[in-house]
């Protein structure tokens, strides 16, 4: 009688985030991982705060409307940088870029839709197996490594 064999299924190494989109598992054009995404978001948030402080619209706690200025500045920076450079300032600092799922130019509409959904916050926490949040899925974009 033969001895017991290890018949437990091995972890599937033939799937990775972005495989269904035709992206590689690692390296350039692979789906951005969580650590880089958080770092980029933090950099973008600090940049928006610095711009708000320079424009003297930084929230002082006395007026709720002042807090919307920072979010507005964040949104404008996201839209402009993504439309022009295919990534926000934070994305570029950590080696990421936003690309359309289908080949072509990122345009202006995709960054606007993506940024509005990102500013709502909740769509960024609803993601698929390719690690794309609704803020990327709805406009047809994906955040990848440079």
JSON list of C-alpha atoms in Angstrom, two decimals:
[
{"chain": "A", "resi": 1, "resn": "UNK", "atom": "CA", "xyz": [0.00, 0.00, 0.00]},
{"chain": "A", "resi": 2, "resn": "UNK", "atom": "CA", "xyz": [1.51, 3.33, -1.01]},
{"chain": "A", "resi": 3, "resn": "UNK", "atom": "CA", "xyz": [2.07, 6.04, 1.58]},
{"chain": "A", "resi": 4, "resn": "UNK", "atom": "CA", "xyz": [-0.06, 9.13, 1.86]},
{"chain": "A", "resi": 5, "resn": "UNK", "atom": "CA", "xyz": [0.45, 11.76, -0.77]},
{"chain": "A", "resi": 6, "resn": "UNK", "atom": "CA", "xyz": [0.08, 15.47, -0.50]},
{"chain": "A", "resi": 7, "resn": "UNK", "atom": "CA", "xyz": [-3.05, 15.93, -2.54]},
{"chain": "A", "resi": 8, "resn": "UNK", "atom": "CA", "xyz": [-3.94, 19.34, -1.11]},
{"chain": "A", "resi": 9, "resn": "UNK", "atom": "CA", "xyz": [-4.28, 21.85, -3.90]},
{"chain": "A", "resi": 10, "resn": "UNK", "atom": "CA", "xyz": [-1.32, 24.19, -4.13]},
{"chain": "A", "resi": 11, "resn": "UNK", "atom": "CA", "xyz": [-1.85, 27.91, -4.01]},
{"chain": "A", "resi": 12, "resn": "UNK", "atom": "CA", "xyz": [-2.67, 29.07, -7.49]},
{"chain": "A", "resi": 13, "resn": "UNK", "atom": "CA", "xyz": [0.38, 30.83, -8.84]},
{"chain": "A", "resi": 14, "resn": "UNK", "atom": "CA", "xyz": [-1.12, 31.21, -12.28]},
{"chain": "A", "resi": 15, "resn": "UNK", "atom": "CA", "xyz": [-3.40, 34.07, -11.25]},
{"chain": "A", "resi": 16, "resn": "UNK", "atom": "CA", "xyz": [-2.45, 37.59, -10.21]},
{"chain": "A", "resi": 17, "resn": "UNK", "atom": "CA", "xyz": [-4.05, 41.02, -10.10]},
{"chain": "A", "resi": 18, "resn": "UNK", "atom": "CA", "xyz": [-4.30, 42.29, -13.66]},
{"chain": "A", "resi": 19, "resn": "UNK", "atom": "CA", "xyz": [-4.07, 38.93, -15.42]},
{"chain": "A", "resi": 20, "resn": "UNK", "atom": "CA", "xyz": [-7.61, 39.33, -16.80]},
{"chain": "A", "resi": 21, "resn": "UNK", "atom": "CA", "xyz": [-6.55, 42.75, -18.12]},
{"chain": "A", "resi": 22, "resn": "UNK", "atom": "CA", "xyz": [-3.49, 41.33, -19.88]},
{"chain": "A", "resi": 23, "resn": "UNK", "atom": "CA", "xyz": [-1.03, 42.88, -17.42]},
{"chain": "A", "resi": 24, "resn": "UNK", "atom": "CA", "xyz": [2.12, 41.17, -16.13]},
{"chain": "A", "resi": 25, "resn": "UNK", "atom": "CA", "xyz": [2.41, 39.77, -12.60]},
{"chain": "A", "resi": 26, "resn": "UNK", "atom": "CA", "xyz": [5.44, 41.91, -11.70]},
{"chain": "A", "resi": 27, "resn": "UNK", "atom": "CA", "xyz": [7.51, 44.78, -13.01]},
{"chain": "A", "resi": 28, "resn": "UNK", "atom": "CA", "xyz": [6.54, 47.56, -15.37]},
{"chain": "A", "resi": 29, "resn": "UNK", "atom": "CA", "xyz": [2.81, 47.78, -16.18]},
{"chain": "A", "resi": 30, "resn": "UNK", "atom": "CA", "xyz": [1.87, 45.39, -13.36]},
{"chain": "A", "resi": 31, "resn": "UNK", "atom": "CA", "xyz": [-1.04, 46.44, -11.13]},
{"chain": "A", "resi": 32, "resn": "UNK", "atom": "CA", "xyz": [0.05, 48.82, -8.37]},
{"chain": "A", "resi": 33, "resn": "UNK", "atom": "CA", "xyz": [0.10, 47.31, -4.89]},
{"chain": "A", "resi": 34, "resn": "UNK", "atom": "CA", "xyz": [-1.53, 48.78, -1.81]},
{"chain": "A", "resi": 35, "resn": "UNK", "atom": "CA", "xyz": [1.63, 50.21, -0.21]},
{"chain": "A", "resi": 36, "resn": "UNK", "atom": "CA", "xyz": [2.48, 52.40, -3.19]},
{"chain": "A", "resi": 37, "resn": "UNK", "atom": "CA", "xyz": [-1.13, 53.48, -3.55]},
{"chain": "A", "resi": 38, "resn": "UNK", "atom": "CA", "xyz": [-1.31, 54.65, 0.07]},
{"chain": "A", "resi": 39, "resn": "UNK", "atom": "CA", "xyz": [2.05, 56.43, -0.22]},
{"chain": "A", "resi": 40, "resn": "UNK", "atom": "CA", "xyz": [0.90, 58.23, -3.37]},
{"chain": "A", "resi": 41, "resn": "UNK", "atom": "CA", "xyz": [-2.38, 59.27, -1.74]},
{"chain": "A", "resi": 42, "resn": "UNK", "atom": "CA", "xyz": [-0.50, 60.60, 1.30]},
{"chain": "A", "resi": 43, "resn": "UNK", "atom": "CA", "xyz": [1.85, 62.63, -0.92]},
{"chain": "A", "resi": 44, "resn": "UNK", "atom": "CA", "xyz": [-1.11, 64.05, -2.85]},
{"chain": "A", "resi": 45, "resn": "UNK", "atom": "CA", "xyz": [-2.88, 64.94, 0.39]},
{"chain": "A", "resi": 46, "resn": "UNK", "atom": "CA", "xyz": [0.17, 66.76, 1.76]},
{"chain": "A", "resi": 47, "resn": "UNK", "atom": "CA", "xyz": [0.58, 68.61, -1.56]},
{"chain": "A", "resi": 48, "resn": "UNK", "atom": "CA", "xyz": [-3.07, 69.75, -1.43]},
{"chain": "A", "resi": 49, "resn": "UNK", "atom": "CA", "xyz": [-2.54, 70.94, 2.16]},
{"chain": "A", "resi": 50, "resn": "UNK", "atom": "CA", "xyz": [0.59, 72.88, 1.17]},
{"chain": "A", "resi": 51, "resn": "UNK", "atom": "CA", "xyz": [-1.18, 74.55, -1.76]},
{"chain": "A", "resi": 52, "resn": "UNK", "atom": "CA", "xyz": [-4.13, 75.45, 0.49]},
{"chain": "A", "resi": 53, "resn": "UNK", "atom": "CA", "xyz": [-1.77, 76.95, 3.06]},
{"chain": "A", "resi": 54, "resn": "UNK", "atom": "CA", "xyz": [0.05, 78.92, 0.35]},
{"chain": "A", "resi": 55, "resn": "UNK", "atom": "CA", "xyz": [-3.29, 80.27, -0.90]},
{"chain": "A", "resi": 56, "resn": "UNK", "atom": "CA", "xyz": [-4.35, 81.06, 2.69]},
{"chain": "A", "resi": 57, "resn": "UNK", "atom": "CA", "xyz": [-7.44, 78.85, 2.48]},
{"chain": "A", "resi": 58, "resn": "UNK", "atom": "CA", "xyz": [-6.22, 76.14, 4.86]},
{"chain": "A", "resi": 59, "resn": "UNK", "atom": "CA", "xyz": [-8.97, 75.11, 7.31]},
{"chain": "A", "resi": 60, "resn": "UNK", "atom": "CA", "xyz": [-8.66, 76.90, 10.64]},
{"chain": "A", "resi": 61, "resn": "UNK", "atom": "CA", "xyz": [-11.53, 75.05, 12.29]},
{"chain": "A", "resi": 62, "resn": "UNK", "atom": "CA", "xyz": [-13.77, 78.10, 12.39]},
{"chain": "A", "resi": 63, "resn": "UNK", "atom": "CA", "xyz": [-15.41, 77.70, 9.02]},
{"chain": "A", "resi": 64, "resn": "UNK", "atom": "CA", "xyz": [-16.54, 74.34, 7.65]},
{"chain": "A", "resi": 65, "resn": "UNK", "atom": "CA", "xyz": [-16.43, 75.68, 4.09]},
{"chain": "A", "resi": 66, "resn": "UNK", "atom": "CA", "xyz": [-12.65, 76.12, 4.35]},
{"chain": "A", "resi": 67, "resn": "UNK", "atom": "CA", "xyz": [-12.26, 72.34, 4.53]},
{"chain": "A", "resi": 68, "resn": "UNK", "atom": "CA", "xyz": [-13.84, 72.01, 1.10]},
{"chain": "A", "resi": 69, "resn": "UNK", "atom": "CA", "xyz": [-11.05, 74.14, -0.36]},
{"chain": "A", "resi": 70, "resn": "UNK", "atom": "CA", "xyz": [-8.46, 71.47, 0.38]},
{"chain": "A", "resi": 71, "resn": "UNK", "atom": "CA", "xyz": [-10.62, 68.77, -1.22]},
{"chain": "A", "resi": 72, "resn": "UNK", "atom": "CA", "xyz": [-11.17, 71.02, -4.25]},
{"chain": "A", "resi": 73, "resn": "UNK", "atom": "CA", "xyz": [-7.45, 71.67, -4.56]},
{"chain": "A", "resi": 74, "resn": "UNK", "atom": "CA", "xyz": [-6.79, 67.93, -4.25]},
{"chain": "A", "resi": 75, "resn": "UNK", "atom": "CA", "xyz": [-9.34, 67.23, -7.02]},
{"chain": "A", "resi": 76, "resn": "UNK", "atom": "CA", "xyz": [-7.94, 69.87, -9.39]},
{"chain": "A", "resi": 77, "resn": "UNK", "atom": "CA", "xyz": [-4.38, 68.59, -8.87]},
{"chain": "A", "resi": 78, "resn": "UNK", "atom": "CA", "xyz": [-5.51, 65.00, -9.54]},
{"chain": "A", "resi": 79, "resn": "UNK", "atom": "CA", "xyz": [-7.37, 65.91, -12.72]},
{"chain": "A", "resi": 80, "resn": "UNK", "atom": "CA", "xyz": [-4.62, 68.11, -14.17]},
{"chain": "A", "resi": 81, "resn": "UNK", "atom": "CA", "xyz": [-1.73, 65.78, -13.36]},
{"chain": "A", "resi": 82, "resn": "UNK", "atom": "CA", "xyz": [-3.51, 62.63, -14.54]},
{"chain": "A", "resi": 83, "resn": "UNK", "atom": "CA", "xyz": [-4.74, 64.25, -17.76]},
{"chain": "A", "resi": 84, "resn": "UNK", "atom": "CA", "xyz": [-1.33, 65.74, -18.60]},
{"chain": "A", "resi": 85, "resn": "UNK", "atom": "CA", "xyz": [1.19, 63.29, -17.10]},
{"chain": "A", "resi": 86, "resn": "UNK", "atom": "CA", "xyz": [-0.87, 60.07, -16.68]},
{"chain": "A", "resi": 87, "resn": "UNK", "atom": "CA", "xyz": [-0.50, 60.19, -12.93]},
{"chain": "A", "resi": 88, "resn": "UNK", "atom": "CA", "xyz": [-0.88, 62.47, -9.94]},
{"chain": "A", "resi": 89, "resn": "UNK", "atom": "CA", "xyz": [2.18, 64.02, -8.30]},
{"chain": "A", "resi": 90, "resn": "UNK", "atom": "CA", "xyz": [2.09, 61.25, -5.69]},
{"chain": "A", "resi": 91, "resn": "UNK", "atom": "CA", "xyz": [1.77, 58.56, -8.35]},
{"chain": "A", "resi": 92, "resn": "UNK", "atom": "CA", "xyz": [4.79, 59.91, -10.18]},
{"chain": "A", "resi": 93, "resn": "UNK", "atom": "CA", "xyz": [6.84, 60.10, -6.96]},
{"chain": "A", "resi": 94, "resn": "UNK", "atom": "CA", "xyz": [6.29, 56.41, -6.15]},
{"chain": "A", "resi": 95, "resn": "UNK", "atom": "CA", "xyz": [6.58, 55.13, -9.72]},
{"chain": "A", "resi": 96, "resn": "UNK", "atom": "CA", "xyz": [2.93, 54.66, -10.71]},
{"chain": "A", "resi": 97, "resn": "UNK", "atom": "CA", "xyz": [0.72, 55.87, -13.54]},
{"chain": "A", "resi": 98, "resn": "UNK", "atom": "CA", "xyz": [-2.93, 55.72, -14.52]},
{"chain": "A", "resi": 99, "resn": "UNK", "atom": "CA", "xyz": [-3.62, 54.09, -17.87]},
{"chain": "A", "resi": 100, "resn": "UNK", "atom": "CA", "xyz": [-6.82, 53.28, -19.73]},
{"chain": "A", "resi": 101, "resn": "UNK", "atom": "CA", "xyz": [-7.78, 49.61, -19.82]},
{"chain": "A", "resi": 102, "resn": "UNK", "atom": "CA", "xyz": [-8.23, 49.82, -23.57]},
{"chain": "A", "resi": 103, "resn": "UNK", "atom": "CA", "xyz": [-5.22, 51.26, -25.43]},
{"chain": "A", "resi": 104, "resn": "UNK", "atom": "CA", "xyz": [-5.38, 54.97, -26.12]},
{"chain": "A", "resi": 105, "resn": "UNK", "atom": "CA", "xyz": [-5.04, 58.37, -24.53]},
{"chain": "A", "resi": 106, "resn": "UNK", "atom": "CA", "xyz": [-6.24, 58.88, -20.95]},
{"chain": "A", "resi": 107, "resn": "UNK", "atom": "CA", "xyz": [-8.12, 62.04, -22.01]},
{"chain": "A", "resi": 108, "resn": "UNK", "atom": "CA", "xyz": [-9.84, 64.45, -19.65]},
{"chain": "A", "resi": 109, "resn": "UNK", "atom": "CA", "xyz": [-13.15, 62.72, -18.91]},
{"chain": "A", "resi": 110, "resn": "UNK", "atom": "CA", "xyz": [-11.55, 59.66, -17.30]},
{"chain": "A", "resi": 111, "resn": "UNK", "atom": "CA", "xyz": [-9.49, 61.72, -14.81]},
{"chain": "A", "resi": 112, "resn": "UNK", "atom": "CA", "xyz": [-12.56, 63.81, -13.93]},
{"chain": "A", "resi": 113, "resn": "UNK", "atom": "CA", "xyz": [-14.76, 60.75, -13.29]},
{"chain": "A", "resi": 114, "resn": "UNK", "atom": "CA", "xyz": [-11.97, 58.94, -11.43]},
{"chain": "A", "resi": 115, "resn": "UNK", "atom": "CA", "xyz": [-11.26, 61.96, -9.21]},
{"chain": "A", "resi": 116, "resn": "UNK", "atom": "CA", "xyz": [-14.91, 62.61, -8.35]},
{"chain": "A", "resi": 117, "resn": "UNK", "atom": "CA", "xyz": [-15.31, 58.99, -7.29]},
{"chain": "A", "resi": 118, "resn": "UNK", "atom": "CA", "xyz": [-12.03, 59.09, -5.35]},
{"chain": "A", "resi": 119, "resn": "UNK", "atom": "CA", "xyz": [-13.17, 62.22, -3.49]},
{"chain": "A", "resi": 120, "resn": "UNK", "atom": "CA", "xyz": [-16.37, 60.42, -2.47]},
{"chain": "A", "resi": 121, "resn": "UNK", "atom": "CA", "xyz": [-13.97, 57.89, -0.81]},
{"chain": "A", "resi": 122, "resn": "UNK", "atom": "CA", "xyz": [-16.26, 54.84, -0.56]},
{"chain": "A", "resi": 123, "resn": "UNK", "atom": "CA", "xyz": [-15.79, 53.70, -4.21]},
{"chain": "A", "resi": 124, "resn": "UNK", "atom": "CA", "xyz": [-12.05, 53.38, -3.54]},
{"chain": "A", "resi": 125, "resn": "UNK", "atom": "CA", "xyz": [-12.78, 50.67, -0.94]},
{"chain": "A", "resi": 126, "resn": "UNK", "atom": "CA", "xyz": [-14.93, 48.55, -3.27]},
{"chain": "A", "resi": 127, "resn": "UNK", "atom": "CA", "xyz": [-12.52, 46.69, -5.50]},
{"chain": "A", "resi": 128, "resn": "UNK", "atom": "CA", "xyz": [-12.37, 43.64, -7.74]},
{"chain": "A", "resi": 129, "resn": "UNK", "atom": "CA", "xyz": [-9.89, 40.76, -8.04]},
{"chain": "A", "resi": 130, "resn": "UNK", "atom": "CA", "xyz": [-7.67, 42.94, -10.24]},
{"chain": "A", "resi": 131, "resn": "UNK", "atom": "CA", "xyz": [-7.36, 45.36, -7.29]},
{"chain": "A", "resi": 132, "resn": "UNK", "atom": "CA", "xyz": [-9.22, 48.09, -9.15]},
{"chain": "A", "resi": 133, "resn": "UNK", "atom": "CA", "xyz": [-11.56, 50.17, -7.05]},
{"chain": "A", "resi": 134, "resn": "UNK", "atom": "CA", "xyz": [-14.81, 51.49, -8.46]},
{"chain": "A", "resi": 135, "resn": "UNK", "atom": "CA", "xyz": [-13.03, 54.81, -8.95]},
{"chain": "A", "resi": 136, "resn": "UNK", "atom": "CA", "xyz": [-10.83, 53.02, -11.54]},
{"chain": "A", "resi": 137, "resn": "UNK", "atom": "CA", "xyz": [-13.35, 50.50, -12.82]},
{"chain": "A", "resi": 138, "resn": "UNK", "atom": "CA", "xyz": [-16.10, 52.96, -13.78]},
{"chain": "A", "resi": 139, "resn": "UNK", "atom": "CA", "xyz": [-13.90, 55.26, -15.92]},
{"chain": "A", "resi": 140, "resn": "UNK", "atom": "CA", "xyz": [-12.04, 52.25, -17.39]},
{"chain": "A", "resi": 141, "resn": "UNK", "atom": "CA", "xyz": [-8.61, 52.92, -15.92]},
{"chain": "A", "resi": 142, "resn": "UNK", "atom": "CA", "xyz": [-6.02, 50.95, -13.98]},
{"chain": "A", "resi": 143, "resn": "UNK", "atom": "CA", "xyz": [-3.16, 52.12, -11.75]},
{"chain": "A", "resi": 144, "resn": "UNK", "atom": "CA", "xyz": [0.07, 50.40, -12.80]},
{"chain": "A", "resi": 145, "resn": "UNK", "atom": "CA", "xyz": [3.78, 50.56, -12.06]},
{"chain": "A", "resi": 146, "resn": "UNK", "atom": "CA", "xyz": [5.89, 52.67, -14.41]}
]
